[in-house]
mmCIF file as gemmi writes it, N, C-alpha and C atoms, coordinates in Angstrom:
data_model
loop_
_atom_site.group_PDB
_atom_site.id
_atom_site.type_symbol
_atom_site.label_atom_id
_atom_site.label_alt_id
_atom_site.label_comp_id
_atom_site.label_asym_id
_atom_site.label_entity_id
_atom_site.label_seq_id
_atom_site.pdbx_PDB_ins_code
_atom_site.Cartn_x
_atom_site.Cartn_y
_atom_site.Cartn_z
_atom_site.occupancy
_atom_site.B_iso_or_equiv
_atom_site.pdbx_formal_charge
_atom_site.auth_seq_id
_atom_site.auth_asym_id
_atom_site.pdbx_PDB_model_num
ATOM 1 N N . MET Axp A 1 ? 98.47 48.71 29.487 1 0 ? 1 A 1
ATOM 2 C CA . MET Axp A 1 ? 99.785 48.291 29.907 1 0 ? 1 A 1
ATOM 3 C C . MET Axp A 1 ? 100.331 49.189 31.018 1 0 ? 1 A 1
ATOM 4 N N . ASP Axp A 2 ? 99.867 50.418 31.041 1 0 ? 2 A 1
ATOM 5 C CA . ASP Axp A 2 ? 100.317 51.317 32.104 1 0 ? 2 A 1
ATOM 6 C C . ASP Axp A 2 ? 99.913 50.787 33.476 1 0 ? 2 A 1
ATOM 7 N N . GLN Axp A 3 ? 98.714 50.228 33.563 1 0 ? 3 A 1
ATOM 8 C CA . GLN Axp A 3 ? 98.261 49.671 34.834 1 0 ? 3 A 1
ATOM 9 C C . GLN Axp A 3 ? 99.139 48.491 35.25 1 0 ? 3 A 1
ATOM 10 N N . VAL Axp A 4 ? 99.523 47.678 34.291 1 0 ? 4 A 1
ATOM 11 C CA . VAL Axp A 4 ? 100.393 46.535 34.577 1 0 ? 4 A 1
ATOM 12 C C . VAL Axp A 4 ? 101.747 47.021 35.075 1 0 ? 4 A 1
ATOM 13 N N . ARG Axp A 5 ? 102.31 47.976 34.372 1 0 ? 5 A 1
ATOM 14 C CA . ARG Axp A 5 ? 103.606 48.528 34.782 1 0 ? 5 A 1
ATOM 15 C C . ARG Axp A 5 ? 103.532 49.131 36.186 1 0 ? 5 A 1
ATOM 16 N N . ASP Axp A 6 ? 102.469 49.881 36.449 1 0 ? 6 A 1
ATOM 17 C CA . ASP Axp A 6 ? 102.304 50.487 37.773 1 0 ? 6 A 1
ATOM 18 C C . ASP Axp A 6 ? 102.225 49.419 38.863 1 0 ? 6 A 1
ATOM 19 N N . ARG Axp A 7 ? 101.485 48.369 38.605 1 0 ? 7 A 1
ATOM 20 C CA . ARG Axp A 7 ? 101.326 47.296 39.597 1 0 ? 7 A 1
ATOM 21 C C . ARG Axp A 7 ? 102.659 46.59 39.854 1 0 ? 7 A 1
ATOM 22 N N . ILE Axp A 8 ? 103.401 46.314 38.796 1 0 ? 8 A 1
ATOM 23 C CA . ILE Axp A 8 ? 104.694 45.641 38.946 1 0 ? 8 A 1
ATOM 24 C C . ILE Axp A 8 ? 105.663 46.53 39.717 1 0 ? 8 A 1
ATOM 25 N N . ARG Axp A 9 ? 105.663 47.806 39.409 1 0 ? 9 A 1
ATOM 26 C CA . ARG Axp A 9 ? 106.56 48.731 40.105 1 0 ? 9 A 1
ATOM 27 C C . ARG Axp A 9 ? 106.142 48.912 41.557 1 0 ? 9 A 1
ATOM 28 N N . PHE Axp A 10 ? 104.847 48.897 41.82 1 0 ? 10 A 1
ATOM 29 C CA . PHE Axp A 10 ? 104.347 48.996 43.189 1 0 ? 10 A 1
ATOM 30 C C . PHE Axp A 10 ? 104.858 47.822 44.032 1 0 ? 10 A 1
ATOM 31 N N . LYS Axp A 11 ? 104.948 46.648 43.389 1 0 ? 11 A 1
ATOM 32 C CA . LYS Axp A 11 ? 105.418 45.448 44.077 1 0 ? 11 A 1
ATOM 33 C C . LYS Axp A 11 ? 106.952 45.373 44.133 1 0 ? 11 A 1
ATOM 34 N N . HIS Axp A 12 ? 107.617 46.38 43.599 1 0 ? 12 A 1
ATOM 35 C CA . HIS Axp A 12 ? 109.081 46.472 43.601 1 0 ? 12 A 1
ATOM 36 C C . HIS Axp A 12 ? 109.759 45.315 42.86 1 0 ? 12 A 1
ATOM 37 N N . ASN Axp A 13 ? 109.136 44.877 41.776 1 0 ? 13 A 1
ATOM 38 C CA . ASN Axp A 13 ? 109.761 43.853 40.944 1 0 ? 13 A 1
ATOM 39 C C . ASN Axp A 13 ? 110.834 44.488 40.067 1 0 ? 13 A 1
ATOM 40 N N . SER Axp A 14 ? 111.717 43.659 39.554 1 0 ? 14 A 1
ATOM 41 C CA . SER Axp A 14 ? 112.804 44.159 38.719 1 0 ? 14 A 1
ATOM 42 C C . SER Axp A 14 ? 112.287 44.575 37.341 1 0 ? 14 A 1
ATOM 43 N N . LEU Axp A 15 ? 113.096 45.342 36.641 1 0 ? 15 A 1
ATOM 44 C CA . LEU Axp A 15 ? 112.739 45.765 35.283 1 0 ? 15 A 1
ATOM 45 C C . LEU Axp A 15 ? 112.651 44.577 34.335 1 0 ? 15 A 1
ATOM 46 N N . SER Axp A 16 ? 113.48 43.564 34.566 1 0 ? 16 A 1
ATOM 47 C CA . SER Axp A 16 ? 113.411 42.377 33.704 1 0 ? 16 A 1
ATOM 48 C C . SER Axp A 16 ? 112.092 41.63 33.92 1 0 ? 16 A 1
ATOM 49 N N . THR Axp A 17 ? 111.614 41.6 35.151 1 0 ? 17 A 1
ATOM 50 C CA . THR Axp A 17 ? 110.312 40.983 35.428 1 0 ? 17 A 1
ATOM 51 C C . THR Axp A 17 ? 109.209 41.767 34.732 1 0 ? 17 A 1
ATOM 52 N N . GLU Axp A 18 ? 109.29 43.074 34.815 1 0 ? 18 A 1
ATOM 53 C CA . GLU Axp A 18 ? 108.312 43.929 34.136 1 0 ? 18 A 1
ATOM 54 C C . GLU Axp A 18 ? 108.308 43.666 32.64 1 0 ? 18 A 1
ATOM 55 N N . SER Axp A 19 ? 109.481 43.623 32.06 1 0 ? 19 A 1
ATOM 56 C CA . SER Axp A 19 ? 109.612 43.393 30.621 1 0 ? 19 A 1
ATOM 57 C C . SER Axp A 19 ? 109.042 42.035 30.224 1 0 ? 19 A 1
ATOM 58 N N . THR Axp A 20 ? 109.335 41.018 31.01 1 0 ? 20 A 1
ATOM 59 C CA . THR Axp A 20 ? 108.84 39.678 30.716 1 0 ? 20 A 1
ATOM 60 C C . THR Axp A 20 ? 107.321 39.618 30.81 1 0 ? 20 A 1
ATOM 61 N N . CYS Axp A 21 ? 106.761 40.205 31.846 1 0 ? 21 A 1
ATOM 62 C CA . CYS Axp A 21 ? 105.303 40.214 32.009 1 0 ? 21 A 1
ATOM 63 C C . CYS Axp A 21 ? 104.619 40.935 30.851 1 0 ? 21 A 1
ATOM 64 N N . ILE Axp A 22 ? 105.138 42.08 30.495 1 0 ? 22 A 1
ATOM 65 C CA . ILE Axp A 22 ? 104.569 42.846 29.38 1 0 ? 22 A 1
ATOM 66 C C . ILE Axp A 22 ? 104.627 42.035 28.086 1 0 ? 22 A 1
ATOM 67 N N . SER Axp A 23 ? 105.735 41.367 27.868 1 0 ? 23 A 1
ATOM 68 C CA . SER Axp A 23 ? 105.893 40.547 26.668 1 0 ? 23 A 1
ATOM 69 C C . SER Axp A 23 ? 104.857 39.424 26.619 1 0 ? 23 A 1
ATOM 70 N N . TRP Axp A 24 ? 104.661 38.718 27.735 1 0 ? 24 A 1
ATOM 71 C CA . TRP Axp A 24 ? 103.681 37.633 27.761 1 0 ? 24 A 1
ATOM 72 C C . TRP Axp A 24 ? 102.27 38.155 27.566 1 0 ? 24 A 1
ATOM 73 N N . ILE Axp A 25 ? 101.951 39.291 28.151 1 0 ? 25 A 1
ATOM 74 C CA . ILE Axp A 25 ? 100.61 39.864 27.989 1 0 ? 25 A 1
ATOM 75 C C . ILE Axp A 25 ? 100.372 40.253 26.534 1 0 ? 25 A 1
ATOM 76 N N . LYS Axp A 26 ? 101.373 40.841 25.899 1 0 ? 26 A 1
ATOM 77 C CA . LYS Axp A 26 ? 101.238 41.201 24.483 1 0 ? 26 A 1
ATOM 78 C C . LYS Axp A 26 ? 101.015 39.956 23.625 1 0 ? 26 A 1
ATOM 79 N N . GLN Axp A 27 ? 101.763 38.881 23.909 1 0 ? 27 A 1
ATOM 80 C CA . GLN Axp A 27 ? 101.587 37.64 23.153 1 0 ? 27 A 1
ATOM 81 C C . GLN Axp A 27 ? 100.19 37.066 23.358 1 0 ? 27 A 1
ATOM 82 N N . PHE Axp A 28 ? 99.69 37.159 24.588 1 0 ? 28 A 1
ATOM 83 C CA . PHE Axp A 28 ? 98.341 36.698 24.897 1 0 ? 28 A 1
ATOM 84 C C . PHE Axp A 28 ? 97.299 37.489 24.11 1 0 ? 28 A 1
ATOM 85 N N . ILE Axp A 29 ? 97.468 38.797 24.062 1 0 ? 29 A 1
ATOM 86 C CA . ILE Axp A 29 ? 96.54 39.664 23.327 1 0 ? 29 A 1
ATOM 87 C C . ILE Axp A 29 ? 96.57 39.341 21.837 1 0 ? 29 A 1
ATOM 88 N N . ILE Axp A 30 ? 97.753 39.203 21.272 1 0 ? 30 A 1
ATOM 89 C CA . ILE Axp A 30 ? 97.882 38.882 19.851 1 0 ? 30 A 1
ATOM 90 C C . ILE Axp A 30 ? 97.275 37.517 19.544 1 0 ? 30 A 1
ATOM 91 N N . PHE Axp A 31 ? 97.533 36.549 20.405 1 0 ? 31 A 1
ATOM 92 C CA . PHE Axp A 31 ? 96.992 35.198 20.23 1 0 ? 31 A 1
ATOM 93 C C . PHE Axp A 31 ? 95.466 35.218 20.175 1 0 ? 31 A 1
ATOM 94 N N . ASN Axp A 32 ? 94.862 36.116 20.91 1 0 ? 32 A 1
ATOM 95 C CA . ASN Axp A 32 ? 93.397 36.217 20.983 1 0 ? 32 A 1
ATOM 96 C C . ASN Axp A 32 ? 92.852 37.333 20.1 1 0 ? 32 A 1
ATOM 97 N N . ASP Axp A 33 ? 93.437 37.485 18.938 1 0 ? 33 A 1
ATOM 98 C CA . ASP Axp A 33 ? 92.957 38.432 17.926 1 0 ? 33 A 1
ATOM 99 C C . ASP Axp A 33 ? 92.895 39.867 18.417 1 0 ? 33 A 1
ATOM 100 N N . GLU Axp A 34 ? 93.877 40.228 19.231 1 0 ? 34 A 1
ATOM 101 C CA . GLU Axp A 34 ? 94.063 41.594 19.714 1 0 ? 34 A 1
ATOM 102 C C . GLU Axp A 34 ? 92.878 42.146 20.504 1 0 ? 34 A 1
ATOM 103 N N . ARG Axp A 35 ? 92.213 41.259 21.217 1 0 ? 35 A 1
ATOM 104 C CA . ARG Axp A 35 ? 91.131 41.687 22.11 1 0 ? 35 A 1
ATOM 105 C C . ARG Axp A 35 ? 91.731 42.117 23.437 1 0 ? 35 A 1
ATOM 106 N N . HIS Axp A 36 ? 91.063 43.026 24.104 1 0 ? 36 A 1
ATOM 107 C CA . HIS Axp A 36 ? 91.531 43.496 25.406 1 0 ? 36 A 1
ATOM 108 C C . HIS Axp A 36 ? 91.352 42.366 26.423 1 0 ? 36 A 1
ATOM 109 N N . PRO Axp A 37 ? 92.336 42.162 27.307 1 0 ? 37 A 1
ATOM 110 C CA . PRO Axp A 37 ? 92.24 41.07 28.287 1 0 ? 37 A 1
ATOM 111 C C . PRO Axp A 37 ? 90.986 41.096 29.157 1 0 ? 37 A 1
ATOM 112 N N . THR Axp A 38 ? 90.43 42.276 29.417 1 0 ? 38 A 1
ATOM 113 C CA . THR Axp A 38 ? 89.212 42.331 30.239 1 0 ? 38 A 1
ATOM 114 C C . THR Axp A 38 ? 88.006 41.74 29.512 1 0 ? 38 A 1
ATOM 115 N N . GLU Axp A 39 ? 88.106 41.588 28.188 1 0 ? 39 A 1
ATOM 116 C CA . GLU Axp A 39 ? 87.022 41.012 27.4 1 0 ? 39 A 1
ATOM 117 C C . GLU Axp A 39 ? 87.089 39.487 27.355 1 0 ? 39 A 1
ATOM 118 N N . MET Axp A 40 ? 88.148 38.92 27.918 1 0 ? 40 A 1
ATOM 119 C CA . MET Axp A 40 ? 88.355 37.482 27.818 1 0 ? 40 A 1
ATOM 120 C C . MET Axp A 40 ? 88.226 36.829 29.183 1 0 ? 40 A 1
ATOM 121 N N . GLY Axp A 41 ? 87.799 35.596 29.164 1 0 ? 41 A 1
ATOM 122 C CA . GLY Axp A 41 ? 87.619 34.862 30.413 1 0 ? 41 A 1
ATOM 123 C C . GLY Axp A 41 ? 88.637 33.748 30.579 1 0 ? 41 A 1
ATOM 124 N N . THR Axp A 42 ? 88.316 32.871 31.497 1 0 ? 42 A 1
ATOM 125 C CA . THR Axp A 42 ? 89.188 31.758 31.851 1 0 ? 42 A 1
ATOM 126 C C . THR Axp A 42 ? 89.475 30.852 30.66 1 0 ? 42 A 1
ATOM 127 N N . ALA Axp A 43 ? 88.488 30.635 29.818 1 0 ? 43 A 1
ATOM 128 C CA . ALA Axp A 43 ? 88.66 29.739 28.67 1 0 ? 43 A 1
ATOM 129 C C . ALA Axp A 43 ? 89.763 30.236 27.735 1 0 ? 43 A 1
ATOM 130 N N . LYS Axp A 44 ? 89.849 31.541 27.535 1 0 ? 44 A 1
ATOM 131 C CA . LYS Axp A 44 ? 90.884 32.108 26.658 1 0 ? 44 A 1
ATOM 132 C C . LYS Axp A 44 ? 92.277 31.929 27.266 1 0 ? 44 A 1
ATOM 133 N N . VAL Axp A 45 ? 92.358 32.08 28.581 1 0 ? 45 A 1
ATOM 134 C CA . VAL Axp A 45 ? 93.64 31.892 29.266 1 0 ? 45 A 1
ATOM 135 C C . VAL Axp A 45 ? 94.056 30.434 29.162 1 0 ? 45 A 1
ATOM 136 N N . GLU Axp A 46 ? 93.126 29.518 29.407 1 0 ? 46 A 1
ATOM 137 C CA . GLU Axp A 46 ? 93.427 28.091 29.305 1 0 ? 46 A 1
ATOM 138 C C . GLU Axp A 46 ? 93.843 27.708 27.896 1 0 ? 46 A 1
ATOM 139 N N . ARG Axp A 47 ? 93.194 28.282 26.91 1 0 ? 47 A 1
ATOM 140 C CA . ARG Axp A 47 ? 93.53 28.012 25.507 1 0 ? 47 A 1
ATOM 141 C C . ARG Axp A 47 ? 94.95 28.468 25.198 1 0 ? 47 A 1
ATOM 142 N N . PHE Axp A 48 ? 95.327 29.638 25.693 1 0 ? 48 A 1
ATOM 143 C CA . PHE Axp A 48 ? 96.671 30.158 25.465 1 0 ? 48 A 1
ATOM 144 C C . PHE Axp A 48 ? 97.715 29.291 26.172 1 0 ? 48 A 1
ATOM 145 N N . LEU Axp A 49 ? 97.44 28.897 27.407 1 0 ? 49 A 1
ATOM 146 C CA . LEU Axp A 49 ? 98.372 28.039 28.14 1 0 ? 49 A 1
ATOM 147 C C . LEU Axp A 49 ? 98.52 26.669 27.467 1 0 ? 49 A 1
ATOM 148 N N . THR Axp A 50 ? 97.424 26.139 26.946 1 0 ? 50 A 1
ATOM 149 C CA . THR Axp A 50 ? 97.471 24.864 26.219 1 0 ? 50 A 1
ATOM 150 C C . THR Axp A 50 ? 98.31 25.004 24.963 1 0 ? 50 A 1
ATOM 151 N N . TYR Axp A 51 ? 98.131 26.11 24.257 1 0 ? 51 A 1
ATOM 152 C CA . TYR Axp A 51 ? 98.94 26.384 23.065 1 0 ? 51 A 1
ATOM 153 C C . TYR Axp A 51 ? 100.425 26.43 23.422 1 0 ? 51 A 1
ATOM 154 N N . LEU Axp A 52 ? 100.757 27.111 24.499 1 0 ? 52 A 1
ATOM 155 C CA . LEU Axp A 52 ? 102.158 27.201 24.912 1 0 ? 52 A 1
ATOM 156 C C . LEU Axp A 52 ? 102.724 25.817 25.226 1 0 ? 52 A 1
ATOM 157 N N . ALA Axp A 53 ? 101.93 24.993 25.883 1 0 ? 53 A 1
ATOM 158 C CA . ALA Axp A 53 ? 102.399 23.662 26.268 1 0 ? 53 A 1
ATOM 159 C C . ALA Axp A 53 ? 102.534 22.725 25.073 1 0 ? 53 A 1
ATOM 160 N N . THR Axp A 54 ? 101.545 22.748 24.188 1 0 ? 54 A 1
ATOM 161 C CA . THR Axp A 54 ? 101.528 21.769 23.099 1 0 ? 54 A 1
ATOM 162 C C . THR Axp A 54 ? 102.282 22.211 21.855 1 0 ? 54 A 1
ATOM 163 N N . ARG Axp A 55 ? 102.17 23.455 21.488 1 0 ? 55 A 1
ATOM 164 C CA . ARG Axp A 55 ? 102.796 23.942 20.253 1 0 ? 55 A 1
ATOM 165 C C . ARG Axp A 55 ? 104.183 24.521 20.462 1 0 ? 55 A 1
ATOM 166 N N . ARG Axp A 56 ? 104.368 25.194 21.598 1 0 ? 56 A 1
ATOM 167 C CA . ARG Axp A 56 ? 105.661 25.843 21.855 1 0 ? 56 A 1
ATOM 168 C C . ARG Axp A 56 ? 106.487 25.106 22.893 1 0 ? 56 A 1
ATOM 169 N N . HIS Axp A 57 ? 105.931 24.013 23.407 1 0 ? 57 A 1
ATOM 170 C CA . HIS Axp A 57 ? 106.632 23.147 24.368 1 0 ? 57 A 1
ATOM 171 C C . HIS Axp A 57 ? 107.179 23.923 25.558 1 0 ? 57 A 1
ATOM 172 N N . ALA Axp A 58 ? 106.361 24.83 26.074 1 0 ? 58 A 1
ATOM 173 C CA . ALA Axp A 58 ? 106.746 25.64 27.228 1 0 ? 58 A 1
ATOM 174 C C . ALA Axp A 58 ? 106.722 24.776 28.49 1 0 ? 58 A 1
ATOM 175 N N . SER Axp A 59 ? 107.685 24.994 29.338 1 0 ? 59 A 1
ATOM 176 C CA . SER Axp A 59 ? 107.762 24.258 30.6 1 0 ? 59 A 1
ATOM 177 C C . SER Axp A 59 ? 106.645 24.708 31.542 1 0 ? 59 A 1
ATOM 178 N N . SER Axp A 60 ? 106.435 23.929 32.589 1 0 ? 60 A 1
ATOM 179 C CA . SER Axp A 60 ? 105.397 24.296 33.55 1 0 ? 60 A 1
ATOM 180 C C . SER Axp A 60 ? 105.747 25.598 34.266 1 0 ? 60 A 1
ATOM 181 N N . SER Axp A 61 ? 107.03 25.835 34.506 1 0 ? 61 A 1
ATOM 182 C CA . SER Axp A 61 ? 107.411 27.092 35.161 1 0 ? 61 A 1
ATOM 183 C C . SER Axp A 61 ? 107.13 28.289 34.252 1 0 ? 61 A 1
ATOM 184 N N . THR Axp A 62 ? 107.334 28.116 32.959 1 0 ? 62 A 1
ATOM 185 C CA . THR Axp A 62 ? 107.006 29.189 32.009 1 0 ? 62 A 1
ATOM 186 C C . THR Axp A 62 ? 105.507 29.43 32 1 0 ? 62 A 1
ATOM 187 N N . GLN Axp A 63 ? 104.733 28.36 32.004 1 0 ? 63 A 1
ATOM 188 C CA . GLN Axp A 63 ? 103.273 28.502 32.017 1 0 ? 63 A 1
ATOM 189 C C . GLN Axp A 63 ? 102.807 29.216 33.286 1 0 ? 63 A 1
ATOM 190 N N . ASN Axp A 64 ? 103.416 28.903 34.411 1 0 ? 64 A 1
ATOM 191 C CA . ASN Axp A 64 ? 103.075 29.586 35.663 1 0 ? 64 A 1
ATOM 192 C C . ASN Axp A 64 ? 103.426 31.068 35.589 1 0 ? 64 A 1
ATOM 193 N N . GLN Axp A 65 ? 104.551 31.368 34.971 1 0 ? 65 A 1
ATOM 194 C CA . GLN Axp A 65 ? 104.967 32.763 34.808 1 0 ? 65 A 1
ATOM 195 C C . GLN Axp A 65 ? 103.961 33.518 33.941 1 0 ? 65 A 1
ATOM 196 N N . VAL Axp A 66 ? 103.52 32.877 32.871 1 0 ? 66 A 1
ATOM 197 C CA . VAL Axp A 66 ? 102.535 33.492 31.968 1 0 ? 66 A 1
ATOM 198 C C . VAL Axp A 66 ? 101.226 33.718 32.714 1 0 ? 66 A 1
ATOM 199 N N . LEU Axp A 67 ? 100.79 32.723 33.456 1 0 ? 67 A 1
ATOM 200 C CA . LEU Axp A 67 ? 99.537 32.848 34.203 1 0 ? 67 A 1
ATOM 201 C C . LEU Axp A 67 ? 99.62 34.003 35.2 1 0 ? 67 A 1
ATOM 202 N N . SER Axp A 68 ? 100.734 34.136 35.855 1 0 ? 68 A 1
ATOM 203 C CA . SER Axp A 68 ? 100.916 35.251 36.8 1 0 ? 68 A 1
ATOM 204 C C . SER Axp A 68 ? 100.888 36.593 36.077 1 0 ? 68 A 1
ATOM 205 N N . ALA Axp A 69 ? 101.479 36.64 34.909 1 0 ? 69 A 1
ATOM 206 C CA . ALA Axp A 69 ? 101.509 37.884 34.14 1 0 ? 69 A 1
ATOM 207 C C . ALA Axp A 69 ? 100.115 38.291 33.682 1 0 ? 69 A 1
ATOM 208 N N . ILE Axp A 70 ? 99.364 37.307 33.212 1 0 ? 70 A 1
ATOM 209 C CA . ILE Axp A 70 ? 98.017 37.584 32.711 1 0 ? 70 A 1
ATOM 210 C C . ILE Axp A 70 ? 97.118 37.945 33.868 1 0 ? 70 A 1
């Protein structure tokens, strides 16, 4: 997560953006049985986005935000 925070701060994003990105990444990790994101491929990301769309009824803008965070 330190690398994520560093990258967001390097891009001069707001603290709320940082917080939101970290939150989505944590949810992604938990959804995938707490595996490190580098161990997962495109299929895991697609599965998580599908879950958000079908089970949590996330909007397309939310899904885009999650994809950017991941």
